[in-house]
PDB file of C-alpha atoms in Angstrom:
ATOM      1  CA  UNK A   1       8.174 -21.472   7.778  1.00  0.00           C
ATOM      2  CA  UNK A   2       9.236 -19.379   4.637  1.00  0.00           C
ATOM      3  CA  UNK A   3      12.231 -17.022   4.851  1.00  0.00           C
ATOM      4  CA  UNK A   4      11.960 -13.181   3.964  1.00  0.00           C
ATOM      5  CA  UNK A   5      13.340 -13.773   0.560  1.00  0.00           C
ATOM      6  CA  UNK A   6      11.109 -16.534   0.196  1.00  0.00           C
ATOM      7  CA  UNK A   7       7.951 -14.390   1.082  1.00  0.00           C
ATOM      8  CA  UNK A   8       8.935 -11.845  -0.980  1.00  0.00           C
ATOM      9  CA  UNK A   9       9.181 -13.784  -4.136  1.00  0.00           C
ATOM     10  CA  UNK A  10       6.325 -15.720  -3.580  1.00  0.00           C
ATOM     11  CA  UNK A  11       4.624 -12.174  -3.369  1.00  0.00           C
ATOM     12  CA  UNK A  12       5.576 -10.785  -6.399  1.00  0.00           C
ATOM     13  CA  UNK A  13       4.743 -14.061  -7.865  1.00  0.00           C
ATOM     14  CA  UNK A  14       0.921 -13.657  -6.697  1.00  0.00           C
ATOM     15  CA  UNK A  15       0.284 -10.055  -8.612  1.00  0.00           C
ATOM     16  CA  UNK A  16      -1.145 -11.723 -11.739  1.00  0.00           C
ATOM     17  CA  UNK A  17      -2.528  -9.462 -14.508  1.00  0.00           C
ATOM     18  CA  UNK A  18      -5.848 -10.125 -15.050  1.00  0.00           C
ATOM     19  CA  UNK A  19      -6.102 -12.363 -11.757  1.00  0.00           C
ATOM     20  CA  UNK A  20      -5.251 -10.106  -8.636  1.00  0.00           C
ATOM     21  CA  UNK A  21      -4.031 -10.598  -5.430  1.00  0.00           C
ATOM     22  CA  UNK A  22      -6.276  -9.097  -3.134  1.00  0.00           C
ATOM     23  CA  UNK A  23      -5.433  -7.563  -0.009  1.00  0.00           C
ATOM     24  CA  UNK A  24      -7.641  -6.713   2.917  1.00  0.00           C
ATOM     25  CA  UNK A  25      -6.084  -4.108   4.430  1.00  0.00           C
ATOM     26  CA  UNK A  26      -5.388  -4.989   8.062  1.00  0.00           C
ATOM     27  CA  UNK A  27      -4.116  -2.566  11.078  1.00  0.00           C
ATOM     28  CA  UNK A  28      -2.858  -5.839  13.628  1.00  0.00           C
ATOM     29  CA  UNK A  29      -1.493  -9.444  14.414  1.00  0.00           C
ATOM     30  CA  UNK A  30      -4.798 -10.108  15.323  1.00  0.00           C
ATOM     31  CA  UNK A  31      -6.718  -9.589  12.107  1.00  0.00           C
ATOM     32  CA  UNK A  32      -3.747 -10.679  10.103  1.00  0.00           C
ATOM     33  CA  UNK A  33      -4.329 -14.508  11.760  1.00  0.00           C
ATOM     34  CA  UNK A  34      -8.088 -14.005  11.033  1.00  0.00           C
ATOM     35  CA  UNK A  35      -7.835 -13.601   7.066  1.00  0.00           C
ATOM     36  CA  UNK A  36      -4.461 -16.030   7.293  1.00  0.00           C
ATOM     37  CA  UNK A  37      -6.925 -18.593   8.984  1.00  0.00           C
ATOM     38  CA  UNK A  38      -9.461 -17.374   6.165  1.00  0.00           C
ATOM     39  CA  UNK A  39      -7.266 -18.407   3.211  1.00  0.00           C
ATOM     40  CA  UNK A  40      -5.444 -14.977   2.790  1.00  0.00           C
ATOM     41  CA  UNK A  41      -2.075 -15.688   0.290  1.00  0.00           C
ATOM     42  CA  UNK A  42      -0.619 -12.350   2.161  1.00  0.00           C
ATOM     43  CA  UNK A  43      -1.216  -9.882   4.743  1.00  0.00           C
ATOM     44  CA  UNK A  44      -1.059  -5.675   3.695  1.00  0.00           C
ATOM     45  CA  UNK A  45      -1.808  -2.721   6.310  1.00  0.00           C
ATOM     46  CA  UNK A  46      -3.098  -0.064   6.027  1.00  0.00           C
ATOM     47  CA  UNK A  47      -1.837   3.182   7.590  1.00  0.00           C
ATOM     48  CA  UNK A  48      -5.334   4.885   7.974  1.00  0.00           C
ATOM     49  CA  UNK A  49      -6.227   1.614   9.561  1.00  0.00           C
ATOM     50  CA  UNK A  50      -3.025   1.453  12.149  1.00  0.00           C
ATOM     51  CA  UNK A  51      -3.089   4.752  12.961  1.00  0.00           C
ATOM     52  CA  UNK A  52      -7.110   4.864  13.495  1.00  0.00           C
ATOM     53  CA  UNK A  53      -6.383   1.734  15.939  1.00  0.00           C
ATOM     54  CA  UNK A  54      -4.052   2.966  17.681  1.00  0.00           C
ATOM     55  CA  UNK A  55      -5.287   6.634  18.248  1.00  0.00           C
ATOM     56  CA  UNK A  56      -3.647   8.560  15.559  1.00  0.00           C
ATOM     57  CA  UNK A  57      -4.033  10.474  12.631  1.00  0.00           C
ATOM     58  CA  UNK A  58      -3.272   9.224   9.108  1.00  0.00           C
ATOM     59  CA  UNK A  59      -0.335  10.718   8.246  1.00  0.00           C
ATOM     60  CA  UNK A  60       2.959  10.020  10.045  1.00  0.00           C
ATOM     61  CA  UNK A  61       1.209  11.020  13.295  1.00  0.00           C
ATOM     62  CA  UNK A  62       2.087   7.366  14.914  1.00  0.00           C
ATOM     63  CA  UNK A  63       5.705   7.291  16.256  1.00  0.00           C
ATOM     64  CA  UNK A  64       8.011   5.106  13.323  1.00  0.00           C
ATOM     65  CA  UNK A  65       9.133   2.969  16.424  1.00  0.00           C
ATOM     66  CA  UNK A  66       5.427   2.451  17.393  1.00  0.00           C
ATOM     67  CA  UNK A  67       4.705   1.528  13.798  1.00  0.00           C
ATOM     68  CA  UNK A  68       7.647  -0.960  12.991  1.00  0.00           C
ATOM     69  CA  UNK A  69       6.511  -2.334  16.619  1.00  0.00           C
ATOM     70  CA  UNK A  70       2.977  -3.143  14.662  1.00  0.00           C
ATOM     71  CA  UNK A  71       4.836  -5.030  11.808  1.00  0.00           C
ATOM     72  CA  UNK A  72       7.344  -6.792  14.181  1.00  0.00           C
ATOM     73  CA  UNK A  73       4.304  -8.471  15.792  1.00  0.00           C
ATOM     74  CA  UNK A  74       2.014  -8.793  12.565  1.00  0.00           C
ATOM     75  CA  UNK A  75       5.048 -10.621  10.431  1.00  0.00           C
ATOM     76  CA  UNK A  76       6.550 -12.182  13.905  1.00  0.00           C
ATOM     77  CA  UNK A  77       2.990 -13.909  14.348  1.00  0.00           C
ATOM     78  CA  UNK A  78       1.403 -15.133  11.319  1.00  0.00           C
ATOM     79  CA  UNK A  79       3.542 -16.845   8.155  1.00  0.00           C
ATOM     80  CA  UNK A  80       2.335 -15.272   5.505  1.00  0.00           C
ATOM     81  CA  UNK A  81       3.819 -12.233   2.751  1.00  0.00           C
ATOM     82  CA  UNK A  82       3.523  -8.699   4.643  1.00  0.00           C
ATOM     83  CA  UNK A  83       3.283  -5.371   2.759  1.00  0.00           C
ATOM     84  CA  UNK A  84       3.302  -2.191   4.488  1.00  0.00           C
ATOM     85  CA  UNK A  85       1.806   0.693   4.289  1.00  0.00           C
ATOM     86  CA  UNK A  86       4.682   3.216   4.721  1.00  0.00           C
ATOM     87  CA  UNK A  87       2.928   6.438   3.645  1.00  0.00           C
ATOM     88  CA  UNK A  88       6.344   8.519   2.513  1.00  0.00           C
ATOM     89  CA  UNK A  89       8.546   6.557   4.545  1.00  0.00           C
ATOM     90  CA  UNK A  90       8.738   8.751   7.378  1.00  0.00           C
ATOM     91  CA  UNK A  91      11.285  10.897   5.701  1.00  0.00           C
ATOM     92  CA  UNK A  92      11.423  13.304   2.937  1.00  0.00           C
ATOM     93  CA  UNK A  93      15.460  13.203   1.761  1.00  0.00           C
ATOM     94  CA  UNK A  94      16.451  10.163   0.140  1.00  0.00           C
ATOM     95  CA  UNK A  95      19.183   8.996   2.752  1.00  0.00           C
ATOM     96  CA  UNK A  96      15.981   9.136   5.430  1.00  0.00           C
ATOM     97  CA  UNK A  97      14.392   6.856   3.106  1.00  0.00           C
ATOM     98  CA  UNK A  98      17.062   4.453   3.301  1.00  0.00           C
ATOM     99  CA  UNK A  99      17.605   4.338   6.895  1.00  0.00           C
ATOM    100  CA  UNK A 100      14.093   3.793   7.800  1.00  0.00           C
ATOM    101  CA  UNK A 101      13.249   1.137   4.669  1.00  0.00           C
ATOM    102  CA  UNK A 102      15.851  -0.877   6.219  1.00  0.00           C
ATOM    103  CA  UNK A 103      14.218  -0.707   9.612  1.00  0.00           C
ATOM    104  CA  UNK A 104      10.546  -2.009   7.590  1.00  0.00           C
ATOM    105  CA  UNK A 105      12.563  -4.943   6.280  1.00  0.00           C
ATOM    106  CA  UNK A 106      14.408  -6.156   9.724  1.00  0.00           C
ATOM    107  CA  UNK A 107      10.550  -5.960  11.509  1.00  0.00           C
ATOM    108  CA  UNK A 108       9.404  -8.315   9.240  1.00  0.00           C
ATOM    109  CA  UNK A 109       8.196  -6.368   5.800  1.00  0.00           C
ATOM    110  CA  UNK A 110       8.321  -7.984   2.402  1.00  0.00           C
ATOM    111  CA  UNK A 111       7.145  -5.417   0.493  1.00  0.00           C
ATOM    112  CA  UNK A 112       5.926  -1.476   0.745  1.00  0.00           C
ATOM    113  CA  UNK A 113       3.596   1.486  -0.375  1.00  0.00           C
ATOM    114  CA  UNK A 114       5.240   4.668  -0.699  1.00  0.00           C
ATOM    115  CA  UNK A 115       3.933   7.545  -2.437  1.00  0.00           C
ATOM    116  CA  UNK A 116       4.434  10.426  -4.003  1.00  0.00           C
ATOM    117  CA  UNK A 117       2.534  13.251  -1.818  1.00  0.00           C
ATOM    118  CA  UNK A 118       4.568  15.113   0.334  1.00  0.00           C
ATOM    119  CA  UNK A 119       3.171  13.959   3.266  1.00  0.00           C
ATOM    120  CA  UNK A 120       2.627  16.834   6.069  1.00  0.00           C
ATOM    121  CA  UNK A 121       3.342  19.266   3.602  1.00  0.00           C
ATOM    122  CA  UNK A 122       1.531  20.430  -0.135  1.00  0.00           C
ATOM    123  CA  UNK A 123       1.074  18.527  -3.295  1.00  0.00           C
ATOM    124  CA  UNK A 124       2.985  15.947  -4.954  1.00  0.00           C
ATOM    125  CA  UNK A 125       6.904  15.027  -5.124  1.00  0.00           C
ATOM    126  CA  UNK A 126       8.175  16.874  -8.210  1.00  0.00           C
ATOM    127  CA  UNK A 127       9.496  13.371 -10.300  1.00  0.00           C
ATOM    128  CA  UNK A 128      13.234  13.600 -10.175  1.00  0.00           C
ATOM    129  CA  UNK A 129      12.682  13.446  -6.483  1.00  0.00           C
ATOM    130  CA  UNK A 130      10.326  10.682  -6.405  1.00  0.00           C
ATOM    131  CA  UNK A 131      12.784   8.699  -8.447  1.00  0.00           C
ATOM    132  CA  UNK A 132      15.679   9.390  -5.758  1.00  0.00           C
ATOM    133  CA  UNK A 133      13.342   8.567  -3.209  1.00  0.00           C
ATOM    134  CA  UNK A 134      12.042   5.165  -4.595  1.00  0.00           C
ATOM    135  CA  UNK A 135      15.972   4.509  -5.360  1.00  0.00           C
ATOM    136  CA  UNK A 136      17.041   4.967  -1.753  1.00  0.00           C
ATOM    137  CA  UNK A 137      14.194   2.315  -1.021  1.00  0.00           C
ATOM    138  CA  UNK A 138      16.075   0.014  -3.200  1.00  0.00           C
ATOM    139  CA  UNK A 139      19.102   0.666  -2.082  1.00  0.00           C
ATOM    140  CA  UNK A 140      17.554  -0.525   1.218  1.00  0.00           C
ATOM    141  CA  UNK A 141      16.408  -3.955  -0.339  1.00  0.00           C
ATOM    142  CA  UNK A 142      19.527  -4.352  -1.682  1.00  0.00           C
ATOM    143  CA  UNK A 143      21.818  -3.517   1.921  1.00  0.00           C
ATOM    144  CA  UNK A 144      19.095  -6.346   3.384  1.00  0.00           C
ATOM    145  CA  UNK A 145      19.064  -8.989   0.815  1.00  0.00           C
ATOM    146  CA  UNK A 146      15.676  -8.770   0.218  1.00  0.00           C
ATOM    147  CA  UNK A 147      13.763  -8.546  -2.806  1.00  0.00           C
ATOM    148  CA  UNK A 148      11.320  -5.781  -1.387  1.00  0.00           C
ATOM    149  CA  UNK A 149       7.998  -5.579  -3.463  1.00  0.00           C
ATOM    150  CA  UNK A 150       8.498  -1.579  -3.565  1.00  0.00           C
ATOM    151  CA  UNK A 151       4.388  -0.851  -4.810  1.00  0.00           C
ATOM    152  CA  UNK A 152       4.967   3.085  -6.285  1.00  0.00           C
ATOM    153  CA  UNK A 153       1.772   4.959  -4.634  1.00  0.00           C
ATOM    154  CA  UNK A 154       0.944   8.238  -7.127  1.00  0.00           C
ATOM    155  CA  UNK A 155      -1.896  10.200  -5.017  1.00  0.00           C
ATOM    156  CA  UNK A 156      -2.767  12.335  -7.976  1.00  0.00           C
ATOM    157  CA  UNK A 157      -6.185  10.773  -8.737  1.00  0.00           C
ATOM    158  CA  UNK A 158      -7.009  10.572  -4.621  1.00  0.00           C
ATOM    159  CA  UNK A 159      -5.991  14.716  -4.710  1.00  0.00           C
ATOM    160  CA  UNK A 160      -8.219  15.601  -7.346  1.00  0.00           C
ATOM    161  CA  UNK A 161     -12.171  15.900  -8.157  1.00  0.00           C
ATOM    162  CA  UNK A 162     -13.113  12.883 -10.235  1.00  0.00           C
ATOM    163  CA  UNK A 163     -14.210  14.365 -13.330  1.00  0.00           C
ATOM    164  CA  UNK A 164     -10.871  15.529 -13.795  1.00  0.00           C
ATOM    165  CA  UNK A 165      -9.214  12.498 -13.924  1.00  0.00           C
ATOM    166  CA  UNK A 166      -9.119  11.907 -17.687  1.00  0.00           C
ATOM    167  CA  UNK A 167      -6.769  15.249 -17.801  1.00  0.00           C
ATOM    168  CA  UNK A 168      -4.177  13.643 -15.327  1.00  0.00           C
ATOM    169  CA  UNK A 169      -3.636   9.951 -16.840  1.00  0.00           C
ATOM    170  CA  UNK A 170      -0.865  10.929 -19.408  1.00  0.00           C
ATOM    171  CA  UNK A 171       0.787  12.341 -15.881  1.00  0.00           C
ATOM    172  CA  UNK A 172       0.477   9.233 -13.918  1.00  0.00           C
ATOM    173  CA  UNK A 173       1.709   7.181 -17.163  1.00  0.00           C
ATOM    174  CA  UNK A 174       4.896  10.090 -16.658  1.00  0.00           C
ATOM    175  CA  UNK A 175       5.352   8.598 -13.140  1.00  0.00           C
ATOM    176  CA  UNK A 176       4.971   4.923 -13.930  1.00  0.00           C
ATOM    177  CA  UNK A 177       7.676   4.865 -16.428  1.00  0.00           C
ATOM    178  CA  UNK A 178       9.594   6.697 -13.908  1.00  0.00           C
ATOM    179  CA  UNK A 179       8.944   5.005 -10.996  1.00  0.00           C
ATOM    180  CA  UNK A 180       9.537   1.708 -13.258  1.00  0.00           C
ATOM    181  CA  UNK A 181      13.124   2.603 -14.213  1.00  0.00           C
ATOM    182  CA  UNK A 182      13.916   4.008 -10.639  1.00  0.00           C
ATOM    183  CA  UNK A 183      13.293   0.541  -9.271  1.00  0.00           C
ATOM    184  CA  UNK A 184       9.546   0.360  -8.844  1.00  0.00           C
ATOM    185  CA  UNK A 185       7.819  -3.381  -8.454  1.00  0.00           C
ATOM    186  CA  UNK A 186       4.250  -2.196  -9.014  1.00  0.00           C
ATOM    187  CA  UNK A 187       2.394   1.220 -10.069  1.00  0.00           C
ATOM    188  CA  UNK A 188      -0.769   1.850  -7.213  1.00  0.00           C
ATOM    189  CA  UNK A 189      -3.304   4.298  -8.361  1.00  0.00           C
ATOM    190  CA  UNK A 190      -5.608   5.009  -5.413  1.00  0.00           C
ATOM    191  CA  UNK A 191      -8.891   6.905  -6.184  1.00  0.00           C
ATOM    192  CA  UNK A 192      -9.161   6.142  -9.974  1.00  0.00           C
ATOM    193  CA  UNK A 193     -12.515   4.497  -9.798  1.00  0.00           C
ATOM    194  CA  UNK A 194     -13.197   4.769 -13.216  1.00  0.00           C
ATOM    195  CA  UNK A 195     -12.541   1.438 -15.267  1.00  0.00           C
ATOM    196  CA  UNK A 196     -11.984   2.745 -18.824  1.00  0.00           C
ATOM    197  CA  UNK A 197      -9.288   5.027 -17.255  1.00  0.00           C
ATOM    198  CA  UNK A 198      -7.971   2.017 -15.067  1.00  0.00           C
ATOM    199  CA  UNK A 199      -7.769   0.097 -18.208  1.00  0.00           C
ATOM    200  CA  UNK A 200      -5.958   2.498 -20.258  1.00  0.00           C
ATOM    201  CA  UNK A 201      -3.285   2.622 -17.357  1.00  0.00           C
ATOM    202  CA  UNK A 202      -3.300  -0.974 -17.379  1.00  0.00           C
ATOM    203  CA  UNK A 203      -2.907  -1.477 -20.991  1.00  0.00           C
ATOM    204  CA  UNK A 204       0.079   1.336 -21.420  1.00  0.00           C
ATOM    205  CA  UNK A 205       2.252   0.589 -17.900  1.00  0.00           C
ATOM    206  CA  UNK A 206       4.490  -2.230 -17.681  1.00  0.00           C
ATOM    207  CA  UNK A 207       4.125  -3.036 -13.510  1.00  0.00           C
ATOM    208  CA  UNK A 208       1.064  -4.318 -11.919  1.00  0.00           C
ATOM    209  CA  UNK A 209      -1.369  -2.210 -11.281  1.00  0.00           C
ATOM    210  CA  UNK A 210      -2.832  -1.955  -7.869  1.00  0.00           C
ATOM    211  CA  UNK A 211      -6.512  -0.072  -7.430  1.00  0.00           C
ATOM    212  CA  UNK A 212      -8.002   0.637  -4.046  1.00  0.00           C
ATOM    213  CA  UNK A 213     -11.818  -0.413  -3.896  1.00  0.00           C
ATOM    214  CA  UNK A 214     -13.893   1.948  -2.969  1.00  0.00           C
ATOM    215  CA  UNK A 215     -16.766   3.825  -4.787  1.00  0.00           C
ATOM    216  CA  UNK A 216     -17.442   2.378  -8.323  1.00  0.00           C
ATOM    217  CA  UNK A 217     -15.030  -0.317  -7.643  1.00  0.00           C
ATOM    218  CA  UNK A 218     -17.267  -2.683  -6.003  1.00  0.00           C
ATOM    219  CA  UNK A 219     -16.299  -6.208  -7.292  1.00  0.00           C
ATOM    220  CA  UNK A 220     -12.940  -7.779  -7.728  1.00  0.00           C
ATOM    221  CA  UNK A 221     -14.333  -8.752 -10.695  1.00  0.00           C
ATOM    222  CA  UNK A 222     -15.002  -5.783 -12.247  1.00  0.00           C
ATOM    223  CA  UNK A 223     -11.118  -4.799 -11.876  1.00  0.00           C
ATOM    224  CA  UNK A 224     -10.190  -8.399 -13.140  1.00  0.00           C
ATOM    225  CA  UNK A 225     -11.481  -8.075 -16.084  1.00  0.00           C
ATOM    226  CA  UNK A 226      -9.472  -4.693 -17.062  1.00  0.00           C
ATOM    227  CA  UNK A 227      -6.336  -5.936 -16.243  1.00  0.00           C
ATOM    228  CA  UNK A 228      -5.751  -5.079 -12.714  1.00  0.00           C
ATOM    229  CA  UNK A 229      -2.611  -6.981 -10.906  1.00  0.00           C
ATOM    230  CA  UNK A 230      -3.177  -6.170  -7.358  1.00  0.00           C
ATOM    231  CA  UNK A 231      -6.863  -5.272  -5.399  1.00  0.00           C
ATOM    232  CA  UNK A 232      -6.345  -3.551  -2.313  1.00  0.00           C
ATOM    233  CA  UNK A 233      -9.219  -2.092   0.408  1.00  0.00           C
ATOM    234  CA  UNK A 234      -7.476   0.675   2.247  1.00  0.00           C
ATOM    235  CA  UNK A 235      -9.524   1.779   5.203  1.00  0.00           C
ATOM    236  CA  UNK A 236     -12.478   0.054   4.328  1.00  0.00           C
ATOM    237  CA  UNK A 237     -12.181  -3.222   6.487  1.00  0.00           C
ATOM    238  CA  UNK A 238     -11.230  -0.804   9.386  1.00  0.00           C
ATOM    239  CA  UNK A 239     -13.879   1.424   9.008  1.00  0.00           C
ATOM    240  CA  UNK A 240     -16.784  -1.454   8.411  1.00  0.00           C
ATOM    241  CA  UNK A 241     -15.450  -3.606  11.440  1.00  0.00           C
ATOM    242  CA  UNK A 242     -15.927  -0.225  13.796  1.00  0.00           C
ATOM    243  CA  UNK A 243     -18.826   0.111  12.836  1.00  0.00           C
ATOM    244  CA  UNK A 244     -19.816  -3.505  12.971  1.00  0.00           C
ATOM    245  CA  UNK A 245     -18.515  -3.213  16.687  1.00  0.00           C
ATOM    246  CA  UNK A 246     -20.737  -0.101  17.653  1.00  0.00           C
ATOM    247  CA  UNK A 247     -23.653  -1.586  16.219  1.00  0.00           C
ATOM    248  CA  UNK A 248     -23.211  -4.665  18.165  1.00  0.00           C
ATOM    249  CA  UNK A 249     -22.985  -2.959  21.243  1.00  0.00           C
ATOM    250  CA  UNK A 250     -25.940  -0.292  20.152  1.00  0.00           C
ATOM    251  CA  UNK A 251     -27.738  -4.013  19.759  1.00  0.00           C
ATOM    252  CA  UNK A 252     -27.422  -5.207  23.353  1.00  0.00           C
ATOM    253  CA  UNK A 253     -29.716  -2.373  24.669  1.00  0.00           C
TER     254      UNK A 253
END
C-alpha cells in the first residue's frame, strides 16, 4: 500500500512528454477496480461522468459532501494515484478554494482539475483571479503535506467555435505561464483537437500538457507524437458504457 505522498509523486512521475499517461475517465469505485485490474497506472474522474451517474447535472449540481463521498470510496478501495475532477472547486473566492481542496485531499485525492470558467456563472476567470485561485489550492497541498498534482483546466478552446482557435493560443500560452508561476503542475487544454495547435502549445509551455480525446483526437498516438504529457477521455467512457448498457438490454428482446 502506497501513502498519499507516495501516490502523488509517483503521479507526477508518470506525465512523460512525448509518452502520456492516459486516463480513462471514471465516475466510481467500481470502474476504478476494473481499469486498476486492467493495468491502469492511476485512476481520474470525471465530473460529467459522476454527476451523470449519480443523477446530476455537470456543473456543481452534485452536493460537495456527495462528491468527496465518491472519492472517499474510489481512493479508499483501489491502490492506485486518484485525480479529481473538481470543476472550480466548488467555490469562487480563494479562501473557498482552500477549505474545500483540503477536504479533496483528506478523501483520498492526489491530484486535481480546476479550471478557469466561472462555473454557474459567464465566461472565463479574469487571470489575476485564476492565479489567487490556483494559489489557495496550493496553499491547501501545502496545510496537508501533500504534493497535489494541481492540472490548470483553461476552457477557452471548449467555449469557442473551432475555427477560431488559432486566434486564442497566444491567450492560453498567457494562462500557462500564469498558472505555472501561481503553482500549477500541468496546463489541460480541453477541446483543442487540432494537433498543429496542440503542438505549438506543447512546444512553447513548460508543464505537461493534458488533451481530452474526443473528435480529431482519436489515437493516443496521434497526441504522442506532438508532445502531449497527459491523455485524458472526459465523458467519453461514461457516455459509451450507457450506451453499451441500453443496447444490451434493447438486445434481449
Amino acid at each position: 500500500m502506497m501513502n498519499q505522498v507516495e501516490k502523488a509523486n509517483l503521479f507526477k512521475s508518470l506525465h512523460k512528454k512525448g509518452d502520456p499517461l492516459v486516463l480513462y475517465n471514471i465516475w466510481d469505485a467500481g470502474g476504478a477496480r476494473a481499469l486498476a485490474d486492467a493495468g491502469a497506472k492511476a485512476n481520474a474522474t470525471g465530473s460529467w461522468s459522476v454527476a451523470a451517474a449519480h443523477g446530476f447535472d455537470d456543473g456543481e449540481a452534485i452536493p460537495l459532501g456527495f462528491a468527496l463521498q465518491i472519492v472517499e470510496r474510489i481512493a479508499g478501495t483501489v491502490d492506485l494515484p486518484l485525480t479529481v475532477d473538481f470543476e472550480g472547486g466548488y467555490a469562487e473566492q480563494p479562501a473557498g478554494i482552500t477549505e474545500n481542496v483540503q477536504k479533496v485531499i483528506k478523501a483520498g485525492a492526489i491530484g486535481i482539475n480546476l479550471e478557469d470558467r466561472v462555473v454557474r456563472g459567464q465566461g472565463l476567470y479574469a487571470i489575476p483571479a485564476q492565479v489567487d485561485r490556483i494559489k489557495a489550492a496550493r496553499a491547501a497541498a501545502d496545510r496537508e503535506g501533500v504534493p497535489l498534482f494541481i492540472n490548470a483546466r483553461t476552457d477557452l478552446f471548449l467555449a469557442s467555435d473551432s475555427d477560431k482557435h488559432g486566434m486564442l493560443v497566444a491567450d492560453a500560452l498567457t494562462r500557462a505561464q500564469a498558472y505555472a508561476d501561481a503553482g500549477a503542475d500541468g496546463f489541460f487544454i480541453p477541446g483543442l483537437t487540432q494537433l498543429p495547435l496542440i503542438a505549438d502549445i506543447v512546444e512553447s509551455v513548460a508543464l505537461p500538457v493534458n488533451v481530452m480525446m474526443r473528435g480529431a483526437l482519436e489515437t493516443v498516438a496521434s497526441v504522442a507524437e506532438v508532445g502531449v504529457s497527459r491523455a485524458s477521455f472526459g465523458p467519453g467512457p461514461y457516455v459509451q458504457s450507457m450506451s453499451d448498457l441500453a443496447d444490451r438490454f434493447r438486445s434481449l428482446h
